Amino acid sequence: MKLATWNVNSIKARLPTILTWLKDAAPDVVCMQEIKCEDDAFPQLELEDLGYNVAVHGQKTYNGVAVLSKFPIEDVRPGLPGDDTDPQARFLEVVVSAAHGPLRVASIYLPNGNPVDSEKFAYKLKWFDRLRAHAQALLELEEPTVLAGDYNVIPREDDVHDPKAWSGDALFRPESRAAWRALLNQGWTDAYMAVDGRIHQYTFWDYQRGSWQKDHGIRIDHLACSPQAADRLKGIAIHRPARAMEKPSDHVPVAGEFDL
DNA sequence: ATGGTCGCGTAGCGA
């Protein structure tokens, strides 16, 4: 069972690229972020044609998350618990019927948080607090669960081409990295670190400044696995060639292989 | 120090 996460940076602008990648990589489950459309504008038919069931938590212009699954989708919960007044569509949790039983999956688009001296950074940290509270409740279910998405956190110095240049950025600030570590310390496993952990393997390269050509990237797209999912984790792949496709997203897919 | 790129939506913001 292959489960991928991909910040697509607009499903509308990216659809041909996405369809090409889906046919090639053939993931069973895909968590998407930044679809940037409302639910009824999501290209459901094109994706169903490739054999996917679809769950969408959309938003116009900004944000928006979705889950594609070749397995039936049994339960759909849009929105991160903990603040009913939060209008931003950044969290979608589903349960899919995988080959050997149910698998809980969340598509996560964590706030960017820049600039750090603004309320955006406070929102990021508060959102992280809400995520941890919900993640703790999910752990107590003792089910295979994967929280997959764009966390907008660079965990280590080895996950960025130039740590000094990023030291003041919300993605690399100590508070953001500590929040990510605190999530893992609850009992979640970073799939990449569990099976690879090589340095300077990136998932995002900015469109600006020739970042891709110079390999000035960062690793910010992660799969957090519950113990029951981590037990079944067999491999991880960062789909770096996707950044060189025609009309690429600035993120590439990250895919875990599970015996599930 | 500046400017560089996308996407949305058609100006300027977000990333």
Short mmCIF file of C-alpha atoms (C1' of nucleotides) in Angstrom, two decimals:
data_model
loop_
_atom_site.label_atom_id
_atom_site.label_comp_id
_atom_site.label_asym_id
_atom_site.label_seq_id
_atom_site.Cartn_x
_atom_site.Cartn_y
_atom_site.Cartn_z
CA MET A 1 0.00 0.00 0.00
CA LYS A 2 1.49 3.25 -1.16
CA LEU A 3 0.46 6.46 0.62
CA ALA A 4 1.67 9.81 -0.68
CA THR A 5 1.44 13.42 0.38
CA TRP A 6 1.74 16.27 -2.10
CA ASN A 7 1.28 20.01 -1.84
CA VAL A 8 0.08 20.58 -5.39
CA ASN A 9 -0.17 24.41 -5.29
CA SER A 10 -3.55 24.67 -7.08
CA ILE A 11 -5.34 21.57 -8.39
CA LYS A 12 -6.64 23.56 -11.36
CA ALA A 13 -3.22 24.78 -12.52
CA ARG A 14 -1.65 21.41 -11.76
CA LEU A 15 -4.18 18.88 -13.07
CA PRO A 16 -2.27 17.64 -16.16
CA THR A 17 0.91 17.30 -14.07
CA ILE A 18 -0.99 15.51 -11.32
CA LEU A 19 -2.69 13.07 -13.70
CA THR A 20 0.66 12.21 -15.29
CA TRP A 21 2.24 11.56 -11.90
CA LEU A 22 -0.68 9.50 -10.62
CA LYS A 23 -0.56 7.22 -13.67
CA ASP A 24 3.18 6.78 -13.26
CA ALA A 25 3.49 6.39 -9.48
CA ALA A 26 0.13 4.67 -8.93
CA PRO A 27 -0.25 5.53 -5.24
CA ASP A 28 -3.20 3.97 -3.38
CA VAL A 29 -3.82 6.99 -1.17
CA VAL A 30 -2.84 10.61 -1.81
CA CYS A 31 -3.11 13.48 0.64
CA MET A 32 -3.15 16.79 -1.22
CA GLN A 33 -2.66 20.31 0.10
CA GLU A 34 -3.20 23.78 -1.32
CA ILE A 35 -5.83 22.69 -3.81
CA LYS A 36 -7.04 26.33 -3.78
CA CYS A 37 -10.61 25.57 -4.85
CA GLU A 38 -14.00 25.01 -3.32
CA ASP A 39 -15.45 21.51 -3.08
CA ASP A 40 -17.62 21.73 -6.19
CA ALA A 41 -14.70 22.97 -8.35
CA PHE A 42 -12.55 19.94 -7.51
CA PRO A 43 -11.90 17.81 -10.65
CA GLN A 44 -13.55 14.74 -9.19
CA LEU A 45 -14.43 13.03 -12.48
CA GLU A 46 -10.88 13.11 -13.86
CA LEU A 47 -9.58 11.53 -10.66
CA GLU A 48 -12.38 8.97 -10.46
CA ASP A 49 -11.42 7.94 -13.98
CA LEU A 50 -8.05 6.86 -12.54
CA GLY A 51 -9.81 4.74 -9.93
CA TYR A 52 -9.78 7.11 -6.96
CA ASN A 53 -12.45 7.87 -4.44
CA VAL A 54 -12.27 11.50 -3.38
CA ALA A 55 -12.79 13.49 -0.19
CA VAL A 56 -12.38 17.27 -0.32
CA HIS A 57 -12.23 20.07 2.22
CA GLY A 58 -11.94 23.00 -0.14
CA GLN A 59 -11.42 26.74 0.11
CA LYS A 60 -11.37 29.42 -2.55
CA THR A 61 -8.02 31.05 -3.45
CA TYR A 62 -6.01 29.77 -0.47
CA ASN A 63 -5.48 26.48 1.36
CA GLY A 64 -7.81 23.52 0.76
CA VAL A 65 -6.96 19.85 1.31
CA ALA A 66 -8.12 16.55 -0.18
CA VAL A 67 -7.62 12.81 0.05
CA LEU A 68 -7.70 10.41 -2.91
CA SER A 69 -8.06 6.71 -2.21
CA LYS A 70 -8.32 3.59 -4.34
CA PHE A 71 -9.85 1.99 -1.25
CA PRO A 72 -13.37 2.91 -0.17
CA ILE A 73 -13.54 6.03 2.02
CA GLU A 74 -15.62 5.11 5.05
CA ASP A 75 -15.56 8.28 7.13
CA VAL A 76 -14.82 11.93 6.34
CA ARG A 77 -14.08 14.62 8.93
CA PRO A 78 -13.20 18.07 7.57
CA GLY A 79 -11.53 20.60 9.87
CA LEU A 80 -9.06 20.40 12.73
CA PRO A 81 -10.88 20.07 16.08
CA GLY A 82 -10.28 22.69 18.75
CA ASP A 83 -11.53 25.95 17.22
CA ASP A 84 -14.87 26.07 15.43
CA THR A 85 -14.25 29.69 14.41
CA ASP A 86 -11.12 28.91 12.34
CA PRO A 87 -12.18 29.44 8.70
CA GLN A 88 -9.03 28.06 7.06
CA ALA A 89 -9.36 24.66 5.32
CA ARG A 90 -6.13 22.96 6.39
CA PHE A 91 -7.15 19.56 7.77
CA LEU A 92 -9.14 16.61 6.46
CA GLU A 93 -9.32 13.24 8.20
CA VAL A 94 -10.71 10.10 6.60
CA VAL A 95 -10.82 6.37 7.27
CA VAL A 96 -10.12 4.14 4.27
CA SER A 97 -10.67 0.39 4.02
CA ALA A 98 -7.18 -0.84 3.16
CA ALA A 99 -6.47 -4.45 2.21
CA HIS A 100 -5.93 -5.66 5.77
CA GLY A 101 -8.32 -3.34 7.57
CA PRO A 102 -9.10 0.29 8.30
CA LEU A 103 -6.45 2.98 7.99
CA ARG A 104 -6.97 6.50 9.32
CA VAL A 105 -5.39 9.23 7.22
CA ALA A 106 -5.22 13.00 7.65
CA SER A 107 -4.19 15.52 5.01
CA ILE A 108 -2.50 18.43 6.78
CA TYR A 109 -1.55 21.90 5.56
CA LEU A 110 0.10 23.56 8.51
CA PRO A 111 0.25 27.38 8.44
CA ASN A 112 3.45 28.87 7.01
CA GLY A 113 3.80 31.39 9.85
CA ASN A 114 5.83 34.09 8.14
CA PRO A 115 6.52 36.79 9.00
CA VAL A 116 7.56 35.69 12.48
CA ASP A 117 6.74 39.04 14.12
CA SER A 118 3.12 38.86 12.97
CA GLU A 119 -0.02 37.13 14.19
CA LYS A 120 0.61 34.54 11.47
CA PHE A 121 3.38 32.96 13.52
CA ALA A 122 1.16 32.88 16.61
CA TYR A 123 -1.56 31.22 14.50
CA LYS A 124 0.94 28.62 13.31
CA LEU A 125 1.95 27.70 16.87
CA LYS A 126 -1.67 27.65 18.06
CA TRP A 127 -2.62 25.46 15.12
CA PHE A 128 0.23 23.13 16.05
CA ASP A 129 -1.10 22.99 19.64
CA ARG A 130 -4.54 22.01 18.32
CA LEU A 131 -2.97 19.39 16.07
CA ARG A 132 -1.07 17.85 18.98
CA ALA A 133 -4.20 17.75 21.12
CA HIS A 134 -6.08 15.93 18.38
CA ALA A 135 -3.11 13.70 17.57
CA GLN A 136 -2.95 12.58 21.19
CA ALA A 137 -6.60 11.50 21.01
CA LEU A 138 -5.89 9.63 17.77
CA LEU A 139 -2.93 7.79 19.33
CA GLU A 140 -5.19 6.53 22.08
CA LEU A 141 -7.30 4.75 19.46
CA GLU A 142 -4.29 2.47 18.86
CA GLU A 143 -5.06 2.23 15.13
CA PRO A 144 -2.88 2.48 12.04
CA THR A 145 -2.93 6.23 11.39
CA VAL A 146 -0.86 8.49 9.16
CA LEU A 147 -0.84 12.29 9.52
CA ALA A 148 0.54 13.31 6.14
CA GLY A 149 1.14 16.75 4.77
CA ASP A 150 2.97 20.01 4.38
CA TYR A 151 3.99 20.77 7.98
CA ASN A 152 5.94 23.90 7.03
CA VAL A 153 8.64 22.74 9.44
CA ILE A 154 12.28 21.99 8.64
CA PRO A 155 13.16 19.45 11.35
CA ARG A 156 16.98 19.46 11.23
CA GLU A 157 19.87 21.55 9.96
CA ASP A 158 20.48 18.63 7.59
CA ASP A 159 17.05 19.25 6.03
CA VAL A 160 17.96 22.66 4.57
CA HIS A 161 20.66 23.72 2.14
CA ASP A 162 21.70 26.77 4.18
CA PRO A 163 20.65 26.67 7.85
CA LYS A 164 22.02 30.14 8.58
CA ALA A 165 20.01 31.72 5.78
CA TRP A 166 16.84 30.12 7.18
CA SER A 167 17.53 30.69 10.88
CA GLY A 168 14.95 33.46 11.26
CA ASP A 169 12.29 31.87 9.06
CA ALA A 170 9.06 30.57 10.59
CA LEU A 171 9.75 27.17 8.99
CA PHE A 172 13.03 26.80 10.88
CA ARG A 173 12.45 28.75 14.08
CA PRO A 174 13.14 26.84 17.32
CA GLU A 175 9.46 27.12 18.30
CA SER A 176 8.35 25.41 15.06
CA ARG A 177 10.96 22.67 15.31
CA ALA A 178 10.11 22.10 18.98
CA ALA A 179 6.42 21.76 18.09
CA TRP A 180 7.26 19.11 15.47
CA ARG A 181 9.48 17.26 17.97
CA ALA A 182 6.71 17.40 20.56
CA LEU A 183 4.35 15.76 18.09
CA LEU A 184 6.86 12.99 17.43
CA ASN A 185 7.51 12.63 21.16
CA GLN A 186 3.87 11.73 21.66
CA GLY A 187 4.71 8.51 19.84
CA TRP A 188 4.52 9.39 16.14
CA THR A 189 7.24 8.24 13.75
CA ASP A 190 8.66 10.47 11.00
CA ALA A 191 8.58 7.91 8.16
CA TYR A 192 11.54 9.49 6.41
CA MET A 193 13.78 9.34 9.48
CA ALA A 194 12.66 5.78 10.23
CA VAL A 195 13.78 4.30 6.92
CA ASP A 196 16.15 6.82 5.35
CA GLY A 197 17.30 9.90 7.22
CA ARG A 198 19.93 10.92 4.65
CA ILE A 199 20.89 14.55 4.76
CA HIS A 200 19.91 17.21 2.22
CA GLN A 201 16.95 15.32 0.74
CA TYR A 202 14.42 18.02 0.00
CA THR A 203 10.70 18.13 -0.72
CA PHE A 204 10.35 21.83 -1.65
CA TRP A 205 12.30 24.21 -3.85
CA ASP A 206 11.11 27.80 -4.23
CA TYR A 207 10.12 28.98 -7.70
CA GLN A 208 12.36 32.00 -7.11
CA ARG A 209 16.10 32.59 -7.31
CA GLY A 210 16.81 29.43 -9.30
CA SER A 211 16.33 27.35 -6.17
CA TRP A 212 15.67 24.12 -8.05
CA GLN A 213 18.65 24.53 -10.39
CA LYS A 214 20.93 25.22 -7.41
CA ASP A 215 19.31 22.53 -5.23
CA HIS A 216 18.47 25.12 -2.61
CA GLY A 217 15.66 23.10 -1.04
CA ILE A 218 14.10 22.21 2.28
CA ARG A 219 12.39 19.09 3.69
CA ILE A 220 8.99 20.16 5.01
CA ASP A 221 6.55 17.48 3.77
CA HIS A 222 6.25 14.65 6.25
CA LEU A 223 4.44 11.42 7.10
CA ALA A 224 3.82 11.05 10.83
CA CYS A 225 2.93 7.41 11.58
CA SER A 226 1.17 6.00 14.62
CA PRO A 227 2.95 2.99 16.19
CA GLN A 228 0.50 0.65 14.44
CA ALA A 229 1.31 2.26 11.06
CA ALA A 230 5.05 2.51 11.76
CA ASP A 231 5.12 -1.24 12.45
CA ARG A 232 4.00 -1.75 8.84
CA LEU A 233 6.25 0.87 7.21
CA LYS A 234 8.50 -0.68 4.55
CA GLY A 235 9.95 2.25 2.67
CA ILE A 236 9.85 5.93 1.83
CA ALA A 237 10.41 7.79 -1.42
CA ILE A 238 10.79 11.50 -2.11
CA HIS A 239 9.65 11.89 -5.73
CA ARG A 240 12.30 14.43 -6.66
CA PRO A 241 11.81 14.08 -10.47
CA ALA A 242 8.34 15.59 -10.07
CA ARG A 243 10.03 18.97 -9.55
CA ALA A 244 11.41 18.76 -13.11
CA MET A 245 8.07 17.97 -14.75
CA GLU A 246 6.28 20.46 -16.97
CA LYS A 247 4.34 22.97 -14.84
CA PRO A 248 5.69 21.54 -11.57
CA SER A 249 4.45 22.28 -8.09
CA ASP A 250 7.11 23.79 -5.85
CA HIS A 251 6.70 20.69 -3.66
CA VAL A 252 7.27 17.07 -4.71
CA PRO A 253 5.30 14.02 -3.52
CA VAL A 254 6.56 12.00 -0.57
CA ALA A 255 5.32 8.40 -0.60
CA GLY A 256 5.45 5.72 2.09
CA GLU A 257 5.13 2.01 1.37
CA PHE A 258 3.18 0.09 4.03
CA ASP A 259 2.14 -3.51 4.59
CA LEU A 260 -1.41 -2.41 5.17
"C1'" DA B 1 20.70 45.65 -1.20
"C1'" DT B 2 17.81 44.09 -4.73
"C1'" DG B 3 15.17 41.10 -7.39
"C1'" DG B 4 13.97 36.99 -8.60
"C1'" DT B 5 8.63 33.17 -9.64
"C1'" DC B 6 4.24 31.28 -9.39
"C1'" DG B 7 -1.20 31.22 -8.64
"C1'" DC B 8 -5.21 33.64 -7.93
"C1'" DG B 9 -7.80 36.92 -10.11
"C1'" DT B 10 -7.19 40.90 -12.45
"C1'" DA B 11 -4.29 44.48 -7.59
"C1'" DG B 12 -1.76 42.87 -4.59
"C1'" DC B 13 -1.30 39.07 -1.35
"C1'" DG B 14 0.53 34.55 0.00
"C1'" DA B 15 4.16 31.43 -0.43
#
